[in-house]
Structure formats: structure tokens, C-alpha cells
Coordinates of C-alpha atoms in Angstrom, one line a residue:
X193 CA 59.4 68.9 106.8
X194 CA 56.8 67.9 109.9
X195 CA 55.4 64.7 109.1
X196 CA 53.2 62.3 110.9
X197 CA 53.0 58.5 111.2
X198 CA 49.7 56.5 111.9
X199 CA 50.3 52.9 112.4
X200 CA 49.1 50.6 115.2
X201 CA 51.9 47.9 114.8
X202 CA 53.7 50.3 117.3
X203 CA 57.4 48.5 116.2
X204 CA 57.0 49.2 112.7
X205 CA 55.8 52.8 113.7
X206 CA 58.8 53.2 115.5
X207 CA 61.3 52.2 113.0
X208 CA 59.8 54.4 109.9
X209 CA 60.0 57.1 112.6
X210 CA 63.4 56.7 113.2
X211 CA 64.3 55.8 109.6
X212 CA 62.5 59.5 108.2
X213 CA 64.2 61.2 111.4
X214 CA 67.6 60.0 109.4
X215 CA 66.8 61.9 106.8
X216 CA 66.2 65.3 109.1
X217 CA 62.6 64.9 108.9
X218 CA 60.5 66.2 111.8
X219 CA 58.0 62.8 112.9
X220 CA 55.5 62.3 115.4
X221 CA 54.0 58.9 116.0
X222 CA 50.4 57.9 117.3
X223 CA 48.8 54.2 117.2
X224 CA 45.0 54.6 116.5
X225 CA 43.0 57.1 114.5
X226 CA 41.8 59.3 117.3
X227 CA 45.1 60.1 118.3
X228 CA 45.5 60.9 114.4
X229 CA 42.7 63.5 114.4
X230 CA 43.7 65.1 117.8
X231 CA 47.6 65.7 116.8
X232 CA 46.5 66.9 113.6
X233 CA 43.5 69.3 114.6
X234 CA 46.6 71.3 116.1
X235 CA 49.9 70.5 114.2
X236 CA 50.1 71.3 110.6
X237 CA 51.8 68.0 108.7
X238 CA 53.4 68.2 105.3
X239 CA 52.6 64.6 105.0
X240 CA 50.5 62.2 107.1
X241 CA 52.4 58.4 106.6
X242 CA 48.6 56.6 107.3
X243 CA 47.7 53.2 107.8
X244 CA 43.8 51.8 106.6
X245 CA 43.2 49.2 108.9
X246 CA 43.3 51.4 112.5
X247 CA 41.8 51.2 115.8
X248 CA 39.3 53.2 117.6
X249 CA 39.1 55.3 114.2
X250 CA 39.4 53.6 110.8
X251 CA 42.0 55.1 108.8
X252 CA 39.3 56.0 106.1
X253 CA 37.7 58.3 108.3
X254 CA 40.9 59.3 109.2
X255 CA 42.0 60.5 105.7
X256 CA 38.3 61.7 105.1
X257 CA 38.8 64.3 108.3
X258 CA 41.7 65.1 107.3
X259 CA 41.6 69.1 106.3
X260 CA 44.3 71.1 107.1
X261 CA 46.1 70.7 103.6
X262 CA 48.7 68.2 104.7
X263 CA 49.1 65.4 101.6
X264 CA 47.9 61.8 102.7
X265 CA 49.8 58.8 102.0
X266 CA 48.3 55.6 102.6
X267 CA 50.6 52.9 103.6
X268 CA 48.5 49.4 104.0
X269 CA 48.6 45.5 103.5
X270 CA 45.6 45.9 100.9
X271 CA 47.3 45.9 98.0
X272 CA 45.1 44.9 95.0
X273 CA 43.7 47.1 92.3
X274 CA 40.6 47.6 94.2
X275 CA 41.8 48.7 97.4
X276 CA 44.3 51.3 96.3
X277 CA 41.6 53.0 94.0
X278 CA 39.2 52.6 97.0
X279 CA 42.2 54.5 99.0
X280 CA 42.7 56.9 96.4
X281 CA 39.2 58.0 96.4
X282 CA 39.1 58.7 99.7
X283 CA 41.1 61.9 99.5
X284 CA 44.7 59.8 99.2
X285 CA 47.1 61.3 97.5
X286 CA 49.3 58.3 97.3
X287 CA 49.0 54.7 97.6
X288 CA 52.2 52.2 99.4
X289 CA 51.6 48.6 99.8
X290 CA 53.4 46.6 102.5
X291 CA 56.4 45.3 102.6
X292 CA 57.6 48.4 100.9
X293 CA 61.3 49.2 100.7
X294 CA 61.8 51.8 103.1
X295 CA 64.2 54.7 100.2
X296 CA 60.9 54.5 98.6
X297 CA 58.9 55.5 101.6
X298 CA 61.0 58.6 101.5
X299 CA 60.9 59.5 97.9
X300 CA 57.5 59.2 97.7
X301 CA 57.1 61.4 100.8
X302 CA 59.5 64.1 99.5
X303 CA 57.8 64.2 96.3
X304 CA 54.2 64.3 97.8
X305 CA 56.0 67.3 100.2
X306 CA 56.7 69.0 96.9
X307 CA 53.5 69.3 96.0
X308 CA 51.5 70.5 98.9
X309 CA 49.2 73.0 98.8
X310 CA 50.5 75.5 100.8
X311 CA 53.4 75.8 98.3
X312 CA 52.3 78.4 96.0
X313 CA 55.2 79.0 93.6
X314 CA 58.4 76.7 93.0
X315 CA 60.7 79.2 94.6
X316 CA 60.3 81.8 97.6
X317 CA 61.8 84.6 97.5
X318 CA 62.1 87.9 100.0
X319 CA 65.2 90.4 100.6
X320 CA 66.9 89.3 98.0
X321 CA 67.3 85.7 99.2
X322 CA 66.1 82.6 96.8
X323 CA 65.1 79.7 98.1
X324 CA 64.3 76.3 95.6
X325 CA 62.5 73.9 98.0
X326 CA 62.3 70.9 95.3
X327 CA 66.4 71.6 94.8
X328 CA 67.2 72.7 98.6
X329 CA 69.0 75.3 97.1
X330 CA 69.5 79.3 98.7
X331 CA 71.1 82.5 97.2
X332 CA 71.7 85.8 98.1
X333 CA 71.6 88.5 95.4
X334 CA 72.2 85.7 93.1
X335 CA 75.4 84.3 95.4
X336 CA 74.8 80.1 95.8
X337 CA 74.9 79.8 100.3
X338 CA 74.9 76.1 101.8
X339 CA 73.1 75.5 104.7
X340 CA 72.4 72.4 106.2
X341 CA 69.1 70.9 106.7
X342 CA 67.6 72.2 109.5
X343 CA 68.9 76.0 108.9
X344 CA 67.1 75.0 105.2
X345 CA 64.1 74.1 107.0
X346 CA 64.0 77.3 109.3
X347 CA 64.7 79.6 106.3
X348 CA 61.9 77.8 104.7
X349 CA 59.6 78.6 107.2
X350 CA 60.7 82.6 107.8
X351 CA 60.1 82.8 104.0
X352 CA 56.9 81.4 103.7
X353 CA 55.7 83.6 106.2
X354 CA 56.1 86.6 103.8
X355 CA 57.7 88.9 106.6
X356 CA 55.0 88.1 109.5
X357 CA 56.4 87.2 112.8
X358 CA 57.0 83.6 113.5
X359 CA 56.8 82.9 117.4
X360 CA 59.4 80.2 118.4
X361 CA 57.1 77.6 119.5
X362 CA 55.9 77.7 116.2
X363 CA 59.5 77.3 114.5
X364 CA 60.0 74.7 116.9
X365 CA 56.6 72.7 115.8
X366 CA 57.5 73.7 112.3
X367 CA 61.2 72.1 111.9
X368 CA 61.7 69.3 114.7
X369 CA 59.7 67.2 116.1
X370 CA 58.4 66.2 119.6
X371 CA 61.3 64.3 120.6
X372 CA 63.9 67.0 119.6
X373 CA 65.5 68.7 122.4
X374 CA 65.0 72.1 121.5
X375 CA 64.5 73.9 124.9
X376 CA 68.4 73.4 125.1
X377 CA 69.2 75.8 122.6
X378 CA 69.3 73.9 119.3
X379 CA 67.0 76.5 118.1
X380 CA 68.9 79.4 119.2
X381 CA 72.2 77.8 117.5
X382 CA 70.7 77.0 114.2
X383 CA 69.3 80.7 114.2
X384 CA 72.8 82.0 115.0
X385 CA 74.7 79.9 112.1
X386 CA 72.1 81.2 109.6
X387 CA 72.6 84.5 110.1
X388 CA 76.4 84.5 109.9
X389 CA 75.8 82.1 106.7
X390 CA 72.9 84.9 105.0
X391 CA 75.8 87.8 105.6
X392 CA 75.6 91.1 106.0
X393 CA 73.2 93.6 106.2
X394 CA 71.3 90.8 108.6
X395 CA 67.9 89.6 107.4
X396 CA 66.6 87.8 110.2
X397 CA 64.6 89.9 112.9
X398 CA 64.5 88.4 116.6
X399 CA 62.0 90.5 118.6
X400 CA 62.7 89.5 122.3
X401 CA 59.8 86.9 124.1
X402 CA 57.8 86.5 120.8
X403 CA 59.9 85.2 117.6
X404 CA 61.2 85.9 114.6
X405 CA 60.8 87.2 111.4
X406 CA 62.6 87.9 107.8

């Protein structure tokens, strides 16, 4: 899951960051609203974690420029009635006052990941392989396979992709974040581990200096 936190108190930034990183999420940070609208004019978020009261672009207009299908929750100090409907009708899809207890931050991001657009049906399915992304859950021709999280996330992405080729900058975007140290290999490795964990006949096509596909 890519997600993206707006927040100009740059210490509390930080620590949500690190906090959803915990739970194998894929965070970027920025500290004002422009920076908002440039990261996401070019990376696709699942969620955008977006504070109201930003500088050089109000978090309003933020949210309100907001349209490449990524879910938008509001996390501000303005926590009367009239402010979260304000928020809400902004294009908001959810509402967290502060303080907030940070597990749930995460629920309410998981469940607002659940339901984003660009999630068509409940399940995925390709080549015989099943994937549940509310349960986390993968089969093979009906046989249960755990993978871990970021092997999930990359089988995620190969099967949302219907079979199109996925270049590797793109898994890389898709999966970890900027701060992940993927030119080492990770990406490579995690590949690697879900192949041997799908079996045999192999599903997972690498075509050399452009990505992969399923």
C-alpha cells in the first residue's frame, strides 16, 4: 500500500511515517500543500494521510485537486461537528481529529485502502492464482500459499495489471517507498521468493531491461 503524509509539524510527520512503515506500508512525507500536489501529480497513493491547516497550499485545495483516485483522509485539530462535515464535503473520505491514537490511524487507513476505486472486484484472480486483498489471502488452484507482506504487495500489483507488463520502477513506486533501499536488490529477492512460493509451471514473466508481468 503507497501512502502519503501531508503535515507541516515535520516531527509528528515523521513519526506517523515511521509508525505506518511498521506496518509494511510504503510512506512518503512532504510539509506544505505544494509539495502535496507535485508528489501526487506523479505517484499514485492508495491513501493521502492530509492535514487542513497547511502552508503555501491550504489543505482544502489540496484535497479539492486531488484526482488521481487515491482516498483522502483528513487528519486535523478542527474537530467539531462543523468542521469535519466542512472536511467531508470537500471530497474527504474520512475525517481524524487530533490527538488520535495512532492503531486507529491504521485501521482507518486499511479500511479506506479497501475501498478505493481502482479496486474493482473483492478478489483478483489470473492463472489460477486468487488473491483476497481485504483478507491478504493467496491460492493456487484452490491450494492456501503464505507470503509475507511485501511479496503480497508485489503479487497485488502483477495482478491488477491483468497480464500487462509492469516496468520495475513502477513495482518499486508501487510497493516501497522513497526511503527503501531497493537498487540493492530487495526487489530482485522478493521476486525470487515468490516465485519459488507460486510453484511450478512459473507464473511470473521477467523480460530483461523492462519488467515484469503475470
Amino acid at each position: 500500500m503507497r501512502v502519503l503524509v501531508v503535515e507541516d509539524e515535520e516531527e509528528l510527520a515523521d513519526m506517523i511515517a515511521h509508525g505506518l512503515r511498521l506496518h509494511a506500508m510504503a510512506v512518503d512525507v512532504v510539509y506544505d500543500g505544494q509539495e502535496a500536489l507535485e508528489m501526487a501529480s506523479y505517484v499514485r497513493y492508495d491513501v493521502v494521510v492530509l492535514d487542513r491547516d497547511l502552508p503555501e497550499v491550504h489543505g482544502d485545495d489540496v484535497c479539492g485537486e486531488l484526482r488521481n483516485g487515491s482516498r483522502v483522509l483528513m487528519l486535523t485539530a478542527a474537530g467539531r461537528v462543523h468542521d469535519r462535515v466542512e472536511g467531508l464535503s470537500l471530497g474527504a473520505d474520512d475525517y481524524l481529529t487530533k490527538p488520535f491514537a495512532f492503531a486507529e490511524l491504521v485501521a482507518r487507513i486499511r479500511a479506506l485502502s479497501r475501498r478505493s476505486p481502482r479496486e474493482t472486484r473483492s478478489t483478483l484472480e489470473r492463472a489460477g492464482i486468487t488473491l483476497d486483498p481485504a483478507r491478504r489471502t493467496v491460492a493456487r488452484d484452490g491450494r492456501e500459499i503464505t507470503l509475507n507482506r511485501k511479496e503480497f504487495d508485489v503479487l497485488h500489483e502483477l495482478l491488477r495489471a491483468g497480464g500487462r507488463l509492469i516496468t520495475t520502477a513502477d513495482l518499486r513506486r508501487s510497493v516501497w517507498d522513497e526511503y527503501a533501499d531497493t537498487g540493492s536488490g530487495v526487489l530482485r529477492v522478493t521476486l525470487t521468493s515468490l516465485r519459488k512460493k507460486l510453484g511450478t509451471p512459473p507464473l511470473i514473466e521477467n523480460v530483461p531491461g523492462r519488467g515484469y508481468r503475470l
